[in-house]
Coordinates of C-alpha atoms in Angstrom, one line a residue:
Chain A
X84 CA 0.0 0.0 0.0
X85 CA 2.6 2.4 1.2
X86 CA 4.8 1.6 -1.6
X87 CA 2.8 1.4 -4.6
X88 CA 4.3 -2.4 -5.8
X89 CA 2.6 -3.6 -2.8
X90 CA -0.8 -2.2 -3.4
X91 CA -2.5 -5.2 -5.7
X92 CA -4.1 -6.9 -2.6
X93 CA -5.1 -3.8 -1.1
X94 CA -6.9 -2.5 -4.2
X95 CA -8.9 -6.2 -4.7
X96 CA -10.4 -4.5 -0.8
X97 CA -11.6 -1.7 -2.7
X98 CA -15.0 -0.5 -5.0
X99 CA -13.4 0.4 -8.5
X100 CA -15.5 2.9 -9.8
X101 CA -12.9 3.6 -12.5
X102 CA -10.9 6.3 -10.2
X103 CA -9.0 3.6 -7.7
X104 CA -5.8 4.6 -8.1
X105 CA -6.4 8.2 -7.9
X106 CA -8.4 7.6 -4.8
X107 CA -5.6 5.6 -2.7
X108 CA -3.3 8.3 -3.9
X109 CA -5.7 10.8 -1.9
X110 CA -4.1 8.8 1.0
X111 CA -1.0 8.1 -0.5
X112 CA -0.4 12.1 -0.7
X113 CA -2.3 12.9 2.6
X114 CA 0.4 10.7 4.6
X115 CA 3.6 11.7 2.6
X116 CA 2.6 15.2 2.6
X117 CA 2.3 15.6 6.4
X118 CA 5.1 13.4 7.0
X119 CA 7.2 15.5 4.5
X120 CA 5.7 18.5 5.9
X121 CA 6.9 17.6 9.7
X122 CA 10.7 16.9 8.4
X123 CA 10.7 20.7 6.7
X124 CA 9.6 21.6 10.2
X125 CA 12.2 20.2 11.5
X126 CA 14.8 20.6 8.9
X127 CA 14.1 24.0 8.2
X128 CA 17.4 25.0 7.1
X129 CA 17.9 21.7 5.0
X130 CA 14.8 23.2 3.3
X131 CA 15.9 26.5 2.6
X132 CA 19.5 25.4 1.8
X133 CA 18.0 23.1 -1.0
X134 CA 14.6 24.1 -1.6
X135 CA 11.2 23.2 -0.9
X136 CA 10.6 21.1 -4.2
X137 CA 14.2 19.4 -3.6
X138 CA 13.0 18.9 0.2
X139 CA 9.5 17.4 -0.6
X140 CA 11.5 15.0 -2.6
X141 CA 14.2 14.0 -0.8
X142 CA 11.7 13.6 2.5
X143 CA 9.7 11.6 0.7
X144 CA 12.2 9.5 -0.4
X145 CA 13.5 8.8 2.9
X146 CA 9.5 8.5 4.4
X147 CA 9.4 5.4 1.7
X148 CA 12.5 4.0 2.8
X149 CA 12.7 4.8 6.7
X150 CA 8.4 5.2 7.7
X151 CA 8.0 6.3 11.1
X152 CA 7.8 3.3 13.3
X153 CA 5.0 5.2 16.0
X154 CA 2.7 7.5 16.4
X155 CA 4.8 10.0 18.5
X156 CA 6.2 12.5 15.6
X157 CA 8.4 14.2 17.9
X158 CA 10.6 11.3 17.9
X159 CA 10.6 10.9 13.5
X160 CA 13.5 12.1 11.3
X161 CA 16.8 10.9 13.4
X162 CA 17.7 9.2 10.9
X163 CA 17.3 11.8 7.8
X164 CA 20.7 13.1 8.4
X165 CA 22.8 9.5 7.6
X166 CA 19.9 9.6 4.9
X167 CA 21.3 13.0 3.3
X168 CA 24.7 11.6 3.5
X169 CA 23.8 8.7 1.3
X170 CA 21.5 10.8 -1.2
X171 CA 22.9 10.9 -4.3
X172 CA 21.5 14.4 -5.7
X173 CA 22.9 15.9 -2.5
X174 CA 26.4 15.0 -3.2
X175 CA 27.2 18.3 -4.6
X176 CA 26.5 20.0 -1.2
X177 CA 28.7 17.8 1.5
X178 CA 28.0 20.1 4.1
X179 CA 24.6 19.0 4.2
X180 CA 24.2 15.8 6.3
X181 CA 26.4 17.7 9.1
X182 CA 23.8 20.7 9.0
X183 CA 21.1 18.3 9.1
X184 CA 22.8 17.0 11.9
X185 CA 23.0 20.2 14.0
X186 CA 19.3 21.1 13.5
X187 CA 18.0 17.6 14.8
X188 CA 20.7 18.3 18.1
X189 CA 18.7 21.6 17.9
X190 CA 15.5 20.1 18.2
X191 CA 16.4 17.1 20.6
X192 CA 17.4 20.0 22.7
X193 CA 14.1 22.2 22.2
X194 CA 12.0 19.5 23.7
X195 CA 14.6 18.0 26.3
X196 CA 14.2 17.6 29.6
X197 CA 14.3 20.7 31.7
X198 CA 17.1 21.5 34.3
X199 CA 18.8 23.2 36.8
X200 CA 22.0 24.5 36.2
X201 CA 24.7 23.4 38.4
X202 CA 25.5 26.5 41.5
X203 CA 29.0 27.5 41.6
X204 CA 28.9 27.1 45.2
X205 CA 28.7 23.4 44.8
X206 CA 31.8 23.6 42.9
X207 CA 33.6 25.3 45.6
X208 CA 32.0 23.0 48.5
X209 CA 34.5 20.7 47.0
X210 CA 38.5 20.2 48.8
X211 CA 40.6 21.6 46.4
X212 CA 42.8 18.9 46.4
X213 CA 40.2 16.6 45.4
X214 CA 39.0 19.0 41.8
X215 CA 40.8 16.1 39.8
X216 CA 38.1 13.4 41.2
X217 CA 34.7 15.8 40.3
X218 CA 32.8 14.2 37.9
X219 CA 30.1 16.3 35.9
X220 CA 26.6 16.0 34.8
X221 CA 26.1 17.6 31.8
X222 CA 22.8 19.5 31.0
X223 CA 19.8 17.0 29.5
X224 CA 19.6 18.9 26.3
X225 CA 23.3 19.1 25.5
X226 CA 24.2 17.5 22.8
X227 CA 27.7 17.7 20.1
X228 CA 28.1 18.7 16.5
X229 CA 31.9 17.8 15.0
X230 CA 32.2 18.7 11.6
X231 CA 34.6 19.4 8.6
X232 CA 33.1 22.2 7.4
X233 CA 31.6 25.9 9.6
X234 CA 28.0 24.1 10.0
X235 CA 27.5 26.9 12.5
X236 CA 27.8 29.8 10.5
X237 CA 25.9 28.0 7.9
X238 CA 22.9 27.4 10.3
X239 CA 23.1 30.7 11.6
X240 CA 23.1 32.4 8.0
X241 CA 20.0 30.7 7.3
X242 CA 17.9 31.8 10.7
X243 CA 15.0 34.3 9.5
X244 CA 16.6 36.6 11.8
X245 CA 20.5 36.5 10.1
X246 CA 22.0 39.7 10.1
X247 CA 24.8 38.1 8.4
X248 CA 23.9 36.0 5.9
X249 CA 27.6 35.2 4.4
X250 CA 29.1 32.2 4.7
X251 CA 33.3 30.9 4.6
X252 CA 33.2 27.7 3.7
X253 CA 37.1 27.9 3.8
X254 CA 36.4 28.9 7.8
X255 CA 37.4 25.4 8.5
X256 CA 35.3 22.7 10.8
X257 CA 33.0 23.6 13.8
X258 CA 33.5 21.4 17.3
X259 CA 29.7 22.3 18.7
X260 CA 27.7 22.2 21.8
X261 CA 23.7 22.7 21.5
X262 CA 22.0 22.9 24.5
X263 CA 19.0 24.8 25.7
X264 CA 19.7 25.7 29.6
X265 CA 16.8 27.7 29.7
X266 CA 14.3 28.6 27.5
X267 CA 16.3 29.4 24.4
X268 CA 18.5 26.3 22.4
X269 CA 21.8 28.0 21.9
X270 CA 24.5 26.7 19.3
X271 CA 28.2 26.8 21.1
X272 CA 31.2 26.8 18.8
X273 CA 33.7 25.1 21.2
X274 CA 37.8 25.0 21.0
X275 CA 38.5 21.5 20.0
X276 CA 40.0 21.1 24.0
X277 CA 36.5 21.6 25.2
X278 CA 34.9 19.7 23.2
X279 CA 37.1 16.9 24.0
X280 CA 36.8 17.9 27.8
X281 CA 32.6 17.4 27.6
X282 CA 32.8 14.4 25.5
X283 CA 35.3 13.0 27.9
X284 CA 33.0 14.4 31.3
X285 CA 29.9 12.9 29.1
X286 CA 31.5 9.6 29.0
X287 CA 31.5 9.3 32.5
X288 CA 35.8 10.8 32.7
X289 CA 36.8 12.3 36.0
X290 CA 37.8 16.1 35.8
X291 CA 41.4 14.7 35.6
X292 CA 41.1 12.5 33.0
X293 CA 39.1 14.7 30.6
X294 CA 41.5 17.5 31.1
X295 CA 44.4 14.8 30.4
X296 CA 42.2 14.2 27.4
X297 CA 41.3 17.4 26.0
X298 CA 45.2 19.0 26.8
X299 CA 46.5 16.0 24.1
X300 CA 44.2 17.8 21.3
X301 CA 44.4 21.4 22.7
X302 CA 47.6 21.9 24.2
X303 CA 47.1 25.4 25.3
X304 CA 43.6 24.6 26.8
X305 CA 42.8 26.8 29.6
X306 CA 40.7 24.8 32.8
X307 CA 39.8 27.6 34.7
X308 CA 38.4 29.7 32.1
X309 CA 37.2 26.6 30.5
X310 CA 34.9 25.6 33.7
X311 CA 34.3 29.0 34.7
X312 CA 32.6 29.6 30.4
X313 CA 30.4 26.4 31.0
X314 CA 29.4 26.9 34.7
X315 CA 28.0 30.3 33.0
X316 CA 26.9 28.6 30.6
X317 CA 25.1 26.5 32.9
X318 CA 26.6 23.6 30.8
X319 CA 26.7 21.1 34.3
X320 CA 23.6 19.9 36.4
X321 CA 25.2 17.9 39.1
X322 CA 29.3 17.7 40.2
X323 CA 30.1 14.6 42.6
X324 CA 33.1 13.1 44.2
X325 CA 33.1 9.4 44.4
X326 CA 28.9 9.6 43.7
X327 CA 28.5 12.1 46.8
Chain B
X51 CA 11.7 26.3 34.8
X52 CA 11.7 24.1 38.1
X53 CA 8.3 25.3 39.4
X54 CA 6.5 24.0 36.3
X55 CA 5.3 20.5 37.5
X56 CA 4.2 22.4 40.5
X57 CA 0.8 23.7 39.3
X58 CA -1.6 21.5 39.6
X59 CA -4.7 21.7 37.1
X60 CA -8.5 20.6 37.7
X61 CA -10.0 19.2 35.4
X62 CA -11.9 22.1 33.8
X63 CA -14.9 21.3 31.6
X64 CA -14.8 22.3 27.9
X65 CA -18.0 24.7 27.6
X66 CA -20.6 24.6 24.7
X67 CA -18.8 27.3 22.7
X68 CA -16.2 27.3 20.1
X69 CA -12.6 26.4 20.7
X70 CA -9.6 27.0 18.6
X71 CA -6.2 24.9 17.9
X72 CA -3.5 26.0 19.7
X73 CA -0.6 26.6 17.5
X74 CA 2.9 27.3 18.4
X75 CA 3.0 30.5 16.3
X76 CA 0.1 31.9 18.2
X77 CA 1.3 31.1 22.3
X78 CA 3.2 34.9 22.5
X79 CA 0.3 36.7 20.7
X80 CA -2.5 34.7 23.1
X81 CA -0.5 34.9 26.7
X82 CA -0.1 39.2 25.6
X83 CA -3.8 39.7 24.5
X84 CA -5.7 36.6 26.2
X85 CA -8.6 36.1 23.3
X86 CA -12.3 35.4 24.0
X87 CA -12.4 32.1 23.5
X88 CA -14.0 29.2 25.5
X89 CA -10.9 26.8 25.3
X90 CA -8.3 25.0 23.5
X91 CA -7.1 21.9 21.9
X92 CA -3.5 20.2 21.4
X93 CA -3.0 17.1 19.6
X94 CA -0.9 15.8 22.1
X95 CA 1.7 14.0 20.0
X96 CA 3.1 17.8 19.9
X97 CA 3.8 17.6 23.5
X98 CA 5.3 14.7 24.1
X99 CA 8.7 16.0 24.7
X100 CA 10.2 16.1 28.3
X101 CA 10.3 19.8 28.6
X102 CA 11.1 23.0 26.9
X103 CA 9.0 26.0 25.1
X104 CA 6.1 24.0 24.4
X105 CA 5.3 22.6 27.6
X106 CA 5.8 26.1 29.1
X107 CA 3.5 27.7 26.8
X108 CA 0.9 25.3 27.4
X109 CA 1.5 25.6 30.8
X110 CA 0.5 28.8 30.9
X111 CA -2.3 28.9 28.1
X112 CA -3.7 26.0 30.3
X113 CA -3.7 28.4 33.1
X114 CA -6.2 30.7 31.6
X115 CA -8.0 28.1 29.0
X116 CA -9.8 24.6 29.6
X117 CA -8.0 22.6 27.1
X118 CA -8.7 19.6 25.2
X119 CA -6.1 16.9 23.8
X120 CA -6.8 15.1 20.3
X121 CA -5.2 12.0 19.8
X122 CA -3.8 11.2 16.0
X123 CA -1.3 8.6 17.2
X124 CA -2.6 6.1 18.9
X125 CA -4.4 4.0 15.6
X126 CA -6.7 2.7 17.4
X127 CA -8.2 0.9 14.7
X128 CA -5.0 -1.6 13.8
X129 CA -5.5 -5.3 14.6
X130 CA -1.9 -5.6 16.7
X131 CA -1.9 -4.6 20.4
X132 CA -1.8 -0.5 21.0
X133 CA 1.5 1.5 21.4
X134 CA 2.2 0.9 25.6
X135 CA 4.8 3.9 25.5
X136 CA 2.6 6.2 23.1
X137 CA -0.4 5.4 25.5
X138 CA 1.7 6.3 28.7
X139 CA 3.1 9.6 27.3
X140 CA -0.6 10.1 26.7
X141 CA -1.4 9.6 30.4
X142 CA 1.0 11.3 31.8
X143 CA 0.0 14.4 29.3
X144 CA -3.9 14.1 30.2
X145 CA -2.7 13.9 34.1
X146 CA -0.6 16.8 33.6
X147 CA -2.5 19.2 32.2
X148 CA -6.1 17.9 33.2
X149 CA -7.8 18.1 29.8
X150 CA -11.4 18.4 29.9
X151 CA -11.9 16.5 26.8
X152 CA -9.6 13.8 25.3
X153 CA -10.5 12.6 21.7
X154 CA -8.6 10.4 19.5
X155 CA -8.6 9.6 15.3
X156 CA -10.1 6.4 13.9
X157 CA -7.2 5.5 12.3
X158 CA -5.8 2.1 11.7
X159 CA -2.2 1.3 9.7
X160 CA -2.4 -2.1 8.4
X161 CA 2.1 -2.2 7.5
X162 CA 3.9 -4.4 9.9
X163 CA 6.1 -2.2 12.6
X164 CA 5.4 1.0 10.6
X165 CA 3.3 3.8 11.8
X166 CA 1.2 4.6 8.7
X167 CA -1.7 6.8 9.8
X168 CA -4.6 7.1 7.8
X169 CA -3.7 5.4 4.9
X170 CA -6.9 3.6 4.8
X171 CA -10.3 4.2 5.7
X172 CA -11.4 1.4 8.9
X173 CA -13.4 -1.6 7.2
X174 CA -16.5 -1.1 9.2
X175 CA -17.2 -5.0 10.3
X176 CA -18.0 -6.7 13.4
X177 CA -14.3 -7.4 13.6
X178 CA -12.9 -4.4 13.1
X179 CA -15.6 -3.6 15.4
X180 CA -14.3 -5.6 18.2
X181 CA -10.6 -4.3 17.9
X182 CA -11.8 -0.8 18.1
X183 CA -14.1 -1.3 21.4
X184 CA -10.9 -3.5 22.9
X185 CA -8.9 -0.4 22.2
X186 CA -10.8 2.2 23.3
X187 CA -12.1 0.6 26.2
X188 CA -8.3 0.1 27.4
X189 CA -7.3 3.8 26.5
X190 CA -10.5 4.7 29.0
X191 CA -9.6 2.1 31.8
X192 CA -5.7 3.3 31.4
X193 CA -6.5 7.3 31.4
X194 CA -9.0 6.8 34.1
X195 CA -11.7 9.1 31.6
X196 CA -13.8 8.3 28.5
X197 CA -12.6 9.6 25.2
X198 CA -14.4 10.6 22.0
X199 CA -13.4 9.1 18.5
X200 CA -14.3 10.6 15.4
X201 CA -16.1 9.8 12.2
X202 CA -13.1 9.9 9.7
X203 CA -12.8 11.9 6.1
X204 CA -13.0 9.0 2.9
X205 CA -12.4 9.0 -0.5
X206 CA -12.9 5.5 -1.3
X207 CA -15.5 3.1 -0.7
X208 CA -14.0 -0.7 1.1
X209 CA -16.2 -3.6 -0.5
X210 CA -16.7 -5.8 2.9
X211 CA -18.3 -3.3 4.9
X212 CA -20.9 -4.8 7.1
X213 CA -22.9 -1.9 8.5
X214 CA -22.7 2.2 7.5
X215 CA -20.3 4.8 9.3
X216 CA -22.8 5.4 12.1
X217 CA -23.7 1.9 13.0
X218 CA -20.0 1.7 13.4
X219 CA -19.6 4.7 15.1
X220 CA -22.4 4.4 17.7
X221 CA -22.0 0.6 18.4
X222 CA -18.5 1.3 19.3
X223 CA -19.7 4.0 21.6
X224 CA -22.4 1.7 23.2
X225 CA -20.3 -1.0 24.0
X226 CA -17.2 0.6 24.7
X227 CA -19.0 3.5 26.6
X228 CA -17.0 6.1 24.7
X229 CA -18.2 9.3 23.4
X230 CA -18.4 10.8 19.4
X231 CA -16.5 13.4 18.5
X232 CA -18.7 14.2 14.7
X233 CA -16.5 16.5 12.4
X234 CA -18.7 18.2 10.7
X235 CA -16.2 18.9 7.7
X236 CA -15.7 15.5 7.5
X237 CA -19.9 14.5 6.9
X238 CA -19.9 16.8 4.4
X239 CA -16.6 15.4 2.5
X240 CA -17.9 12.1 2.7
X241 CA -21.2 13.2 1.5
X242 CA -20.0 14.6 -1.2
X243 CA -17.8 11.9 -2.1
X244 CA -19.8 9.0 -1.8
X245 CA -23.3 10.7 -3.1
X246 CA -25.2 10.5 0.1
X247 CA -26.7 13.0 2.1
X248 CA -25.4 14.8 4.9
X249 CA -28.2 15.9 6.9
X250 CA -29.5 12.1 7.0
X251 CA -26.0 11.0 8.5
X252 CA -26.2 13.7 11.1
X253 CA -30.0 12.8 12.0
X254 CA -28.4 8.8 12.8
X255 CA -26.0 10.2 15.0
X256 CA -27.6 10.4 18.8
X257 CA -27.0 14.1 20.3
X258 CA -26.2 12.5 23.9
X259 CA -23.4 10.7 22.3
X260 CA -21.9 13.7 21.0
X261 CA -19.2 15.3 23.4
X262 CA -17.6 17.3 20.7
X263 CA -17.7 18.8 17.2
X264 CA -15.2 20.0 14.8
X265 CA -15.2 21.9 12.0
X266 CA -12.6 23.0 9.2
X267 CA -11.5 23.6 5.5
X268 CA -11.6 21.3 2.4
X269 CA -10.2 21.0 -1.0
X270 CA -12.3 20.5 -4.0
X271 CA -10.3 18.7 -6.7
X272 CA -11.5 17.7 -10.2
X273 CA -10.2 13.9 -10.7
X274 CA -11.0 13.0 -14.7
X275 CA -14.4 14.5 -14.4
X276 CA -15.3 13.6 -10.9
X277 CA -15.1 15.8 -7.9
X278 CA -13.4 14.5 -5.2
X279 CA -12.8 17.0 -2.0
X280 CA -9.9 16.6 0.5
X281 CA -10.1 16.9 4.2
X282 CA -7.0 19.2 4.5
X283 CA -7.6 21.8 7.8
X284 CA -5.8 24.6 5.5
X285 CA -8.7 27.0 4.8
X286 CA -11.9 28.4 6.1
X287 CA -15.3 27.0 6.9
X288 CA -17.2 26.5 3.7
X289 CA -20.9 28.0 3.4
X290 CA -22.1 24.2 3.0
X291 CA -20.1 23.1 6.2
X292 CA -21.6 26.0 7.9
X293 CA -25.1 25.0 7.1
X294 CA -24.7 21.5 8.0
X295 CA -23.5 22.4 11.0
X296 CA -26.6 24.4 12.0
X297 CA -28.4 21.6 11.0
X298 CA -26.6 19.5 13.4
X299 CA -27.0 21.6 16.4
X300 CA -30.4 21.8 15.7
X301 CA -30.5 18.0 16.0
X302 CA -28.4 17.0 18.8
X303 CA -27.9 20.8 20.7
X304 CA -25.2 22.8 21.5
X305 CA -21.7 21.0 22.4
X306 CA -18.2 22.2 22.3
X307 CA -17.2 23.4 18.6
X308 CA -13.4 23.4 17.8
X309 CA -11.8 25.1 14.5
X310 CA -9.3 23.3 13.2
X311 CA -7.0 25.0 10.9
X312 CA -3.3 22.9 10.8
X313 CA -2.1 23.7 7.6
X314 CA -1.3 27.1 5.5
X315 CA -1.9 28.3 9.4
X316 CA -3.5 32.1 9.6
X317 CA -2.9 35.1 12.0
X318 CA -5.2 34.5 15.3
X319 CA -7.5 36.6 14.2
X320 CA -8.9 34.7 11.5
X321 CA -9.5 31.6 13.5
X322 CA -11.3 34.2 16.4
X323 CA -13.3 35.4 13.3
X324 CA -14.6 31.4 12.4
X325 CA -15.1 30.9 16.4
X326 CA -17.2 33.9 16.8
X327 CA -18.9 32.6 13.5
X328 CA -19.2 29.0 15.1
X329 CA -20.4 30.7 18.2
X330 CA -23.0 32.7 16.2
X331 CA -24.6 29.9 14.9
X332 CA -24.9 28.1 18.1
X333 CA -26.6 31.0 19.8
X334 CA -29.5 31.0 17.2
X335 CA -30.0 27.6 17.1
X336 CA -30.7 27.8 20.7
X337 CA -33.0 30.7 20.4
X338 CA -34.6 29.0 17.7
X339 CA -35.5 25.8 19.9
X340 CA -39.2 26.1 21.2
X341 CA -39.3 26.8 25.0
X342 CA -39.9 24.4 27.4
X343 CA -44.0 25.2 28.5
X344 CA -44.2 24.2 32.3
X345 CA -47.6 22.4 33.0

């Protein structure tokens, strides 16, 4: 039914009147078109990078080949990124898949789970000579971009609010946070030592470790500012020692 | 952010007067100039995230607003057991926010681990019967409230049908104990498309049954000669809607009227503008009704 090879027993369910095929593809339509509709939602600078018509077909391609397995929409399109990497007619835009990439971390963070930013005082409730043991919790909605190419500055050029709207695609790759610690999903463009140093704290790393970690890539890392920009930033929920 | 779990909600009913659809483009303009409007509905699939904007918008809406949640998830017509997870972000949604009316699509997707909503019209049989009335009755039992389904938009006729749309409809209510949510929109699409007449359809349909009406926009296409019109919620009431809808009230009385409007979405003001209309009607058709002579 959904893909029209199948359709044969479903059409023998079915009064022919002469207009059968036009009338499943009523439904046909109705479902690809609000499926395809909710990705451009989502994808909204996908959309604008390539254009609606290109969108509506691209979409539907990947509703035929990757349906939504529920009901809860929220939750459809995860996959259209690793999609976009494999679609042929997007090969001339490489940038693409990454940028598709950053807007679902956007929109995992819009509709993440709320939180309270971790006090500095906690921070400083801590001996100093045990900093190196802290492990972090890192805000709900964080999530991480990595790419080759300046995804940020190509997803901020295409906001409906861009003031600029020019693009260096010789700027080099972006190391990315998104994360929403209040009411507003912000886009971070990270040194590649912090980066590291979240990855490394999201994977469970002591303070230590993840500074051992991020100083191999960033040699001239700086911790203090470093934890003092994402305390701000209200990048941590929870710091423990030894789970306490 | 924190304190938002903290209100608690009653369960406010949803009044006999029109509604509107909340959309996200219209939660700054309706918190800044609160409209006069007797409530709102979400589909809830919208809000099924764990936090952010839209649960704070709500939020707050829902402090000034009864609200009412409509289901298009839950496909309550497919053969296989019901979505546990979808169904218990549902609860948790309706015991959030306390909606005084919860309503859910006919819908059933027939594909094997794919959610395919309304790609089908239900058959309406005695088996298809029982799989809606075992569904239903365990969204009611798992909510803890009776929910409404609705009479669907077709555009093609199934050939093992073993009774019409309202048999279907009000059995399911009967032995399920479930209410009707009759789109008004929808009779008239149907009517249209399958040559029979609306105001017949309406007359089946028992008014106590009825918790809830909707109306909204259709398409009118031109398929080799025939028209064929498209349920599509992207434009205004038509005249013909409007006039069914009259009719209806007549029949079954006044209930809570929504406009739906979810595609090609317009400036508040234009869905006010259909409410008031919707409201309109409703008023006359109660000052039309003969008073009640005490004896």
């Amino acid at each position: 039914m959904f893909d029209p090879s199948t359709g044969a027993d479903v059409a023998s369910w079915i009064e022919d009147d002469g207009l059968l095929e036009d009338r499943l593809n009523v439904y046909r339509n109705n479902v690809f078109y609000s499926l395809t509709g909710s990705l451009s939602d989502l994808y909204q600078v996908i959309t604008k990078l390539v254009g609606e018509e290109f969108f509506r077909a691209a979409a539907s391609e990947f509703v035929r080949i990757s349906p939504p397995k529920t009901g809860r929409i929220l939750e459809y399109g995860a996959d259209f990124p690793g999609f976009l990497s494999a679609f042929e007619p997007a090969k001339p835009l490489p940038y693409l898949a990454d940028v598709a990439r950053l807007e679902w971390a956007w929109h995992q963070a819009y509709h993440g789970q709320d939180s309270k930013p971790l006090s500095p005082e906690k921070l400083q409730s801590f001996p100093p000579e045990r900093m190196a043991e802290i492990s972090f919790k890192l805000h709900p909605t964080s999530r991480f971009v990595q790419s080759e190419f300046p995804v940020d500055q190509i997803w901020s050029a295409n906001q409906d609010d861009a003031e600029d709207k020019n693009v260096d695609l010789g700027h080099g790759g972006a190391f990315l946070q998104v994360i929403r610690p209040e009411l507003d999903v912000e886009v971070r463009q990270l040194s590649e030592g912090a980066f590291t140093f979240l990855m490394a704290c999201e994977n469970g790393l002591m303070l230590g470790e993840a500074y051992e970690v991020a100083v191999s890539r960033e040699a001239q890392l700086d911790l203090t500012k470093m934890l003092s920009d994402f305390l701000l930033g209200g990048t941590f929920i929870e710091a423990t020692i030894n789970g306490k | 952010m924190q304190s938002s779990h903290l209100h608690k909600f009653s369960k406010d009913p949803i009044p006999a007067r029109a509604g509107i659809g909340l959309k996200a483009q219209h939660y700054r303009e309706i918190l800044e100039t609160p409209p006069d409007l007797g409530w709102f509905e979400v589909h809830p699939e919208n809000y099924m995230g764990a936090g952010g904007p839209p649960h704070r918008y709500l939020e707050a809406i829902r402090r000034n607003y009864p609200l009412s949640m409509h289901g298009v998830g839950l496909s309550l017509g497919s053969a296989g057991p019901l979505d546990k997870d979808h169904l218990k972000s549902l609860k948790d949604l309706t015991d959030r926010y306390q909606p005084g009316l919860v309503s859910e699509h006919l819908s059933w997707s027939h594909g094997q681990e794919v959610f395919m909503n309304d790609l089908l019209p239900l058959f309406y049989t005695e088996e298809s019967l029982s799989v809606v009335v075992d569904h239903v009755s365990e969204v009611q039992d798992f909510l803890g409230c009776q929910i409404l389904i609705e009479n669907p938009s077709t555009y093609l006729t199934l050939k093992d049908n073993e009774m019409s749309e309202t048999e279907f409809l009000i059995e399911a209510a009967k032995r399920s104990g479930c209410g009707l949510l009759l789109d008004i929109n929808n009779v008239y699409v149907c009517a249209r498309n399958h040559g029979f007449d609306p105001m017949a359809y309406v007359s089946e349909i028992p008014g106590d049954l009825v918790g809830e009406i909707h109306l909204a926009g259709h398409q009118v296409f031109d398929i080799q000669g025939t028209e064929l019109r498209i349920d599509d919620h992207g434009s205004a009431v038509c005249e013909d809607v409007w006039h069914l809808h009259a009719h209806a009230l007549s029949l079954i009385g006044t209930k809570p009227m929504l406009i739906e409007w979810d595609t090609d979405v317009p400036e508040l003001s234009v869905l006010m503008s259909e409410a008031v209309k919707a409201d309109r009607i409703a008023v006359a058709s109660e000052e039309s009704k003969p008073s009640v002579k005490v004896s």
